[in-house]
mmCIF file of C-alpha atoms in Angstrom:
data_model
loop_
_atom_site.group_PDB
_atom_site.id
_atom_site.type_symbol
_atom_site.label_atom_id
_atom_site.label_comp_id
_atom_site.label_asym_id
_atom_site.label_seq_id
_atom_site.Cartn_x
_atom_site.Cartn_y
_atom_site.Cartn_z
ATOM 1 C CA UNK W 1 90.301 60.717 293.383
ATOM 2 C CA UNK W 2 89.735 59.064 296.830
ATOM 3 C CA UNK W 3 92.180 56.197 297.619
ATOM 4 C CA UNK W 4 91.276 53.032 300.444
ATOM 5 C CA UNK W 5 93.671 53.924 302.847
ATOM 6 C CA UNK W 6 94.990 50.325 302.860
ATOM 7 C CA UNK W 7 96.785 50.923 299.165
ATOM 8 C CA UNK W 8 99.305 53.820 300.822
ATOM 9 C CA UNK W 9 101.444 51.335 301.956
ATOM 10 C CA UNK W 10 101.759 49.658 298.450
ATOM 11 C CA UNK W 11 101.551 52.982 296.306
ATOM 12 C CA UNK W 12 104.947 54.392 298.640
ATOM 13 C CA UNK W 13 106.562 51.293 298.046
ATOM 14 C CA UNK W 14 106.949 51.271 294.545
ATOM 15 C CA UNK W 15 107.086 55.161 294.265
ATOM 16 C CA UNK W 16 110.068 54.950 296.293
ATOM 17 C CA UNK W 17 111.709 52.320 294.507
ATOM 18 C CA UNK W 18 110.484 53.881 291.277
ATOM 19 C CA UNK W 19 112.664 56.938 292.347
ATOM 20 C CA UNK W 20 115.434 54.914 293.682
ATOM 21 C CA UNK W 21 115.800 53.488 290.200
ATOM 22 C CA UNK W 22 116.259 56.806 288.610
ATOM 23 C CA UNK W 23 119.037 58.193 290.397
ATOM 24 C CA UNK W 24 120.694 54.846 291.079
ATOM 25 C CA UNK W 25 120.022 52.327 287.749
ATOM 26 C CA UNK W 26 118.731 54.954 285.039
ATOM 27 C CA UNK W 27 115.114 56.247 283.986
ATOM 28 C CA UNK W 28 114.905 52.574 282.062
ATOM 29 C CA UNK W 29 115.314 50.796 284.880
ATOM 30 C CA UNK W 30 112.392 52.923 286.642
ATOM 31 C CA UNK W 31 109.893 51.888 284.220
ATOM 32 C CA UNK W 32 108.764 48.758 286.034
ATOM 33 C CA UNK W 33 108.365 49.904 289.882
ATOM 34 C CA UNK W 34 106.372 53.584 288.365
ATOM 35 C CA UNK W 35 104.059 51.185 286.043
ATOM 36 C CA UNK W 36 103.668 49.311 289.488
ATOM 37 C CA UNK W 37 102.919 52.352 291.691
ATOM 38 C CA UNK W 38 100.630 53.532 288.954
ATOM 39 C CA UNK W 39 98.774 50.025 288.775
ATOM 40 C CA UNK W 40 98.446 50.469 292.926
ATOM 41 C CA UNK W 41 96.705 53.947 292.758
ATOM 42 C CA UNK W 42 94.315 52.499 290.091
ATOM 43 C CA UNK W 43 93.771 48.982 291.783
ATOM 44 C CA UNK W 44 93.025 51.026 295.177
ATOM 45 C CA UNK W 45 90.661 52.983 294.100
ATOM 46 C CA UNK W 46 87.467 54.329 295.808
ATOM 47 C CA UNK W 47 84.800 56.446 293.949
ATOM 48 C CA UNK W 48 82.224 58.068 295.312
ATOM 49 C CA UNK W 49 78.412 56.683 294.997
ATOM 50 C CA UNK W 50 74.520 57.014 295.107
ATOM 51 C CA UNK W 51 72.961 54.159 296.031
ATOM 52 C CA UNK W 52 69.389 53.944 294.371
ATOM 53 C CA UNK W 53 66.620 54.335 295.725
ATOM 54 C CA UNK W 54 63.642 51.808 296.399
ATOM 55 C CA UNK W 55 63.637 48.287 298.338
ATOM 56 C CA UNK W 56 66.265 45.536 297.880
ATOM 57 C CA UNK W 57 69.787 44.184 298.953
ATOM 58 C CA UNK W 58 72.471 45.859 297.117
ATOM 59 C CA UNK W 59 75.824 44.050 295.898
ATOM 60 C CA UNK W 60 78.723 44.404 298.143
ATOM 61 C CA UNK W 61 81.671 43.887 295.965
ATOM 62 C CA UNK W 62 81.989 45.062 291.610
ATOM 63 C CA UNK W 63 82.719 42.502 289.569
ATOM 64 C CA UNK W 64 80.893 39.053 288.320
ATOM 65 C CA UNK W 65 78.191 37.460 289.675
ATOM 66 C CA UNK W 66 79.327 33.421 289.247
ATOM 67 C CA UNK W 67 76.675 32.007 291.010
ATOM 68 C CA UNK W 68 73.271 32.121 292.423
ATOM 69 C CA UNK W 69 71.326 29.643 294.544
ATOM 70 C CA UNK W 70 69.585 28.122 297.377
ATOM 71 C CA UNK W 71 72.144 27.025 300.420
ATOM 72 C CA UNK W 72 71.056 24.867 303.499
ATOM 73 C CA UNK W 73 73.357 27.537 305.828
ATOM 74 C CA UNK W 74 76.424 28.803 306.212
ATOM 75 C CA UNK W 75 78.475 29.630 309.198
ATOM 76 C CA UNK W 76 77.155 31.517 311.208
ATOM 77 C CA UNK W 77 74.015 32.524 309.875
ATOM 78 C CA UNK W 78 71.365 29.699 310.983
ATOM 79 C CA UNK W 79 68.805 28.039 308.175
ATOM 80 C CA UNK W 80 68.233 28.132 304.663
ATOM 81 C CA UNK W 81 69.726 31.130 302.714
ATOM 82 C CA UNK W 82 69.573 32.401 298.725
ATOM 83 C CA UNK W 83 72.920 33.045 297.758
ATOM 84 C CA UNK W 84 74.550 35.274 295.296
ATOM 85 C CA UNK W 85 78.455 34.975 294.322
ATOM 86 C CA UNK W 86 80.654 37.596 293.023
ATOM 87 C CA UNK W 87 84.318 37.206 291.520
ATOM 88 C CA UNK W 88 86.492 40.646 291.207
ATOM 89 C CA UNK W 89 89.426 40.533 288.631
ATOM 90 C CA UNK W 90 92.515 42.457 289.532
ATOM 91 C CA UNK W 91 90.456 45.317 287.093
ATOM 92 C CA UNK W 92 87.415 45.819 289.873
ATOM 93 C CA UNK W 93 87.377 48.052 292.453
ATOM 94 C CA UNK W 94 87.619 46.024 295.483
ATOM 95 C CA UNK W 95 86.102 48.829 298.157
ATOM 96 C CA UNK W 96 83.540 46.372 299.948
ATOM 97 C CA UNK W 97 79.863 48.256 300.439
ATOM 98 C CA UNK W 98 77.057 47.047 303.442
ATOM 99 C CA UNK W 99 73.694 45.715 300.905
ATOM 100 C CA UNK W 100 71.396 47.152 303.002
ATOM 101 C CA UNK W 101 70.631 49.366 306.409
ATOM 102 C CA UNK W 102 71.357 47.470 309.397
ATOM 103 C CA UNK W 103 73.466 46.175 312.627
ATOM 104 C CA UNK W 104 76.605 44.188 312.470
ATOM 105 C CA UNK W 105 75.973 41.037 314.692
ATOM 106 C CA UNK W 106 79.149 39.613 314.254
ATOM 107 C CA UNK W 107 82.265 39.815 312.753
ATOM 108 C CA UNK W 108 84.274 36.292 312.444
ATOM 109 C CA UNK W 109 87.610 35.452 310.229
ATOM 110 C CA UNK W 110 88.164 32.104 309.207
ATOM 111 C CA UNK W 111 91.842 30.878 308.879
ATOM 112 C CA UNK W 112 91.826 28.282 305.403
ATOM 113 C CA UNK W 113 93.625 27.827 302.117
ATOM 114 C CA UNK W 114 94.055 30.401 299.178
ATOM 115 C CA UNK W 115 92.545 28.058 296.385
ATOM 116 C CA UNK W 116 91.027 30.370 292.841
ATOM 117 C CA UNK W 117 88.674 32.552 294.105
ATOM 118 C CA UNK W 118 86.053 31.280 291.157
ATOM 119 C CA UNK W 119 86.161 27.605 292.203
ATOM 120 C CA UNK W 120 82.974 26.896 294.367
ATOM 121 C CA UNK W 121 84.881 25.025 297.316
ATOM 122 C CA UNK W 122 86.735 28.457 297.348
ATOM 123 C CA UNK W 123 83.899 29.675 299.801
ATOM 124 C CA UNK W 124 83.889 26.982 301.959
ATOM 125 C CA UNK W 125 87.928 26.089 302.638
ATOM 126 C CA UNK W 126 89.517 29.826 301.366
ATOM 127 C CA UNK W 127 90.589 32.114 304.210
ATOM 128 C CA UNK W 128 87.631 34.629 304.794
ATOM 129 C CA UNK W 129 86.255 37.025 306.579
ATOM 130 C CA UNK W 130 82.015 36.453 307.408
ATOM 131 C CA UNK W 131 79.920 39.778 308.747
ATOM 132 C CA UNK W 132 76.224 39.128 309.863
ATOM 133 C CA UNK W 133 73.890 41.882 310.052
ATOM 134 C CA UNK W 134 70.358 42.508 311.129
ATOM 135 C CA UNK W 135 68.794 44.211 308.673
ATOM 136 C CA UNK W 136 65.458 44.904 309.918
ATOM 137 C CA UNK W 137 63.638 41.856 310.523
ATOM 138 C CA UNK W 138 66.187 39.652 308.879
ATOM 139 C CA UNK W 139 69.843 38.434 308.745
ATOM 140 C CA UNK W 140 72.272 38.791 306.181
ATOM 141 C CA UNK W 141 75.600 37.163 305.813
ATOM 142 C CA UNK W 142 78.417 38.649 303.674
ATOM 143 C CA UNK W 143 81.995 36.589 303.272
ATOM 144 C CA UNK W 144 84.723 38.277 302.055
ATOM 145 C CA UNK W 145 86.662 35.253 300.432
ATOM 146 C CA UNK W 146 90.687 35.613 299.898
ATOM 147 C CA UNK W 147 92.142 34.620 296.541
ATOM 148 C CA UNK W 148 95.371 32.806 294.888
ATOM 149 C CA UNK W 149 96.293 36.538 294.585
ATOM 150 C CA UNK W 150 94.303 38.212 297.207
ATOM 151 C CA UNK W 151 95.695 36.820 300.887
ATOM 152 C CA UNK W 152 94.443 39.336 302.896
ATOM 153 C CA UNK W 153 90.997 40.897 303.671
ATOM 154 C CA UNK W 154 90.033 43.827 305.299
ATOM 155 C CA UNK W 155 86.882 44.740 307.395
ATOM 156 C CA UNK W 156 86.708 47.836 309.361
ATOM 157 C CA UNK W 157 83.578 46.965 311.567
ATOM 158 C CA UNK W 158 82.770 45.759 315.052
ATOM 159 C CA UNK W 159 79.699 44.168 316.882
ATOM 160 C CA UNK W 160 77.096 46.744 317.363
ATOM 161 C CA UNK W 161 78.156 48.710 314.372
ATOM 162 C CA UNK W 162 75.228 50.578 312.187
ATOM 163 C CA UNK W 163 75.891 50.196 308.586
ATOM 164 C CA UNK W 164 74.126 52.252 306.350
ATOM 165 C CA UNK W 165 72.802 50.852 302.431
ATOM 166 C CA UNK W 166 75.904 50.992 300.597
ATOM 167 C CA UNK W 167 78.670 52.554 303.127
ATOM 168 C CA UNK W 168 81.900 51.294 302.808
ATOM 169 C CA UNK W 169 82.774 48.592 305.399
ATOM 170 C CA UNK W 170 85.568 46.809 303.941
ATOM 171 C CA UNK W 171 87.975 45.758 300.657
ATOM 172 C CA UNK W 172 89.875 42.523 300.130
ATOM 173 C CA UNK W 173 93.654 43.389 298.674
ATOM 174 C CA UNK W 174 93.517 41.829 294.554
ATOM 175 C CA UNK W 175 90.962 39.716 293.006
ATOM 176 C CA UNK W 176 89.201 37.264 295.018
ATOM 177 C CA UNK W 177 85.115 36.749 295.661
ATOM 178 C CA UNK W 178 82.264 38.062 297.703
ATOM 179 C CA UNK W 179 79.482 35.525 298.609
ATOM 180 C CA UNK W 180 76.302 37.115 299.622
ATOM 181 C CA UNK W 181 73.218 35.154 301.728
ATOM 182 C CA UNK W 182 70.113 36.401 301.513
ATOM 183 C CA UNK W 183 66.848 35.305 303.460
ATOM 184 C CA UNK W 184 65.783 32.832 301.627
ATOM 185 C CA UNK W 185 62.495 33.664 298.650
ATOM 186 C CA UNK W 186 63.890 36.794 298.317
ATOM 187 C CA UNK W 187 63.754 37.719 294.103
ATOM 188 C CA UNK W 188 67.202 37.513 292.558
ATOM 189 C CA UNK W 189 67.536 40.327 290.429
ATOM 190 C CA UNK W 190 70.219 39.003 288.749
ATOM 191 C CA UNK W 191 72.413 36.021 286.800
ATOM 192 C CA UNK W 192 75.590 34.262 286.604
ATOM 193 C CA UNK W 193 77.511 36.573 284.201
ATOM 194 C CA UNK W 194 75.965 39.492 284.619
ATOM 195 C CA UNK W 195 78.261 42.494 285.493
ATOM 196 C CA UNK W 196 77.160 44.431 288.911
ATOM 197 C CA UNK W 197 78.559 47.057 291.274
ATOM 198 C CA UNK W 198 78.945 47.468 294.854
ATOM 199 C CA UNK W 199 76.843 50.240 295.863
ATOM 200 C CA UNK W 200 74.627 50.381 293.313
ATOM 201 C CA UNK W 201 73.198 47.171 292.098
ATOM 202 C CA UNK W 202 70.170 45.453 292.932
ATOM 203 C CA UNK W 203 71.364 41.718 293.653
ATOM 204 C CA UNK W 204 67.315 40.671 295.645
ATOM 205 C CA UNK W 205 64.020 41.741 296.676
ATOM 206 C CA UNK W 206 62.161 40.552 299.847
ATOM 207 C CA UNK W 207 58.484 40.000 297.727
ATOM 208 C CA UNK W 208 56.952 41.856 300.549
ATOM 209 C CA UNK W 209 59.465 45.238 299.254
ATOM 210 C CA UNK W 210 58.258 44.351 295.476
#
């Protein structure tokens, strides 16, 4: 099973102190760091997918989509937007996926607070980490949003970057959110609640691609 590299770190830790316990403290006293180093090769994840095919902007991040709505703008996309929300539980894989073909524009982290990841204000004061693309004619703005638990995002692009539908650009270390922005009319495919997948799920529709 393919790992993100940024889980080695965390899955040598506790393997080493999972066999430091064993010869030092006992097989007991090993039970806590191997459930640990077996919790970090699960949380870290990274399977291998398809997107589909056919028009529309895929979701970035698996998990919960916990809201969906019109926006005046955020920084630093310009103008009105349609944006789509996604919380991922410590349970998600948290490999971060481009929602459609395009250019990365800009790539711009935001210094902020660590509030619940599924509190609205969380996009707005949280530490995050905001990638705008060009995606043909239009621009698309994807914030990866750090958590109470997850303090530290990753995104492995640059300006001028080409990002293919679905390639991996990204993950953001335990649960926290992804907040998607859309052009806005685009056709949400989808509701607060629903379940969704990075990769593979059809968040919107431009109604010219329908």
């Amino acid at each position: 099973m393919r790992l993100a590299p940024e889980g080695y770190p965390f899955i040598g830790i506790f393997s080493a102190l999972t066999i430091v316990a064993v010869f030092v403290l006992g097989p007991p006293a090993a039970l806590l760091p191997l459930v640990l180093a077996l919790f970090m090769v699960y949380f870290f994840r990274d399977p291998e997918r398809t997107p589909p095919p056919g028009p529309g902007f895929l979701s970035a991040a698996d998990g919960t989509v916990i809201g969906v709505g019109p926006v005046s703008g955020a920084v630093p996309l310009e103008g009105p937007a349609t944006k789509i929300s996604v919380f991922m539980s410590a349970f998600n894989v948290h490999v971060n996926r481009c929602p459609c073909d395009g250019e990365v524009l800009s790539v711009t982290r935001r210094p902020g607070r660590f509030l619940a990841a599924f509190r609205e204000e969380a996009s707005e004061r949280n530490e995050s980490i905001a990638m705008l693309l060009r995606c043909g004619e239009h621009q698309v703005l994807v914030r990866q949003v750090a958590g109470v638990m997850a303090r530290r995002a990753v995104n492995r692009t640059k300006p001028g970057d080409r990002l293919g539908r679905g390639e991996r650009f990204g993950i953001i270390k335990f649960s926290s959110r992804l907040d998607h922005y859309f052009p806005p009319g685009v056709r949400v495919r989808v509701k607060p609640g629903e379940k969704v997948k990075a990769g593979l799920t059809v968040l919107a529709v431009l109604p010219e691609a329908q």
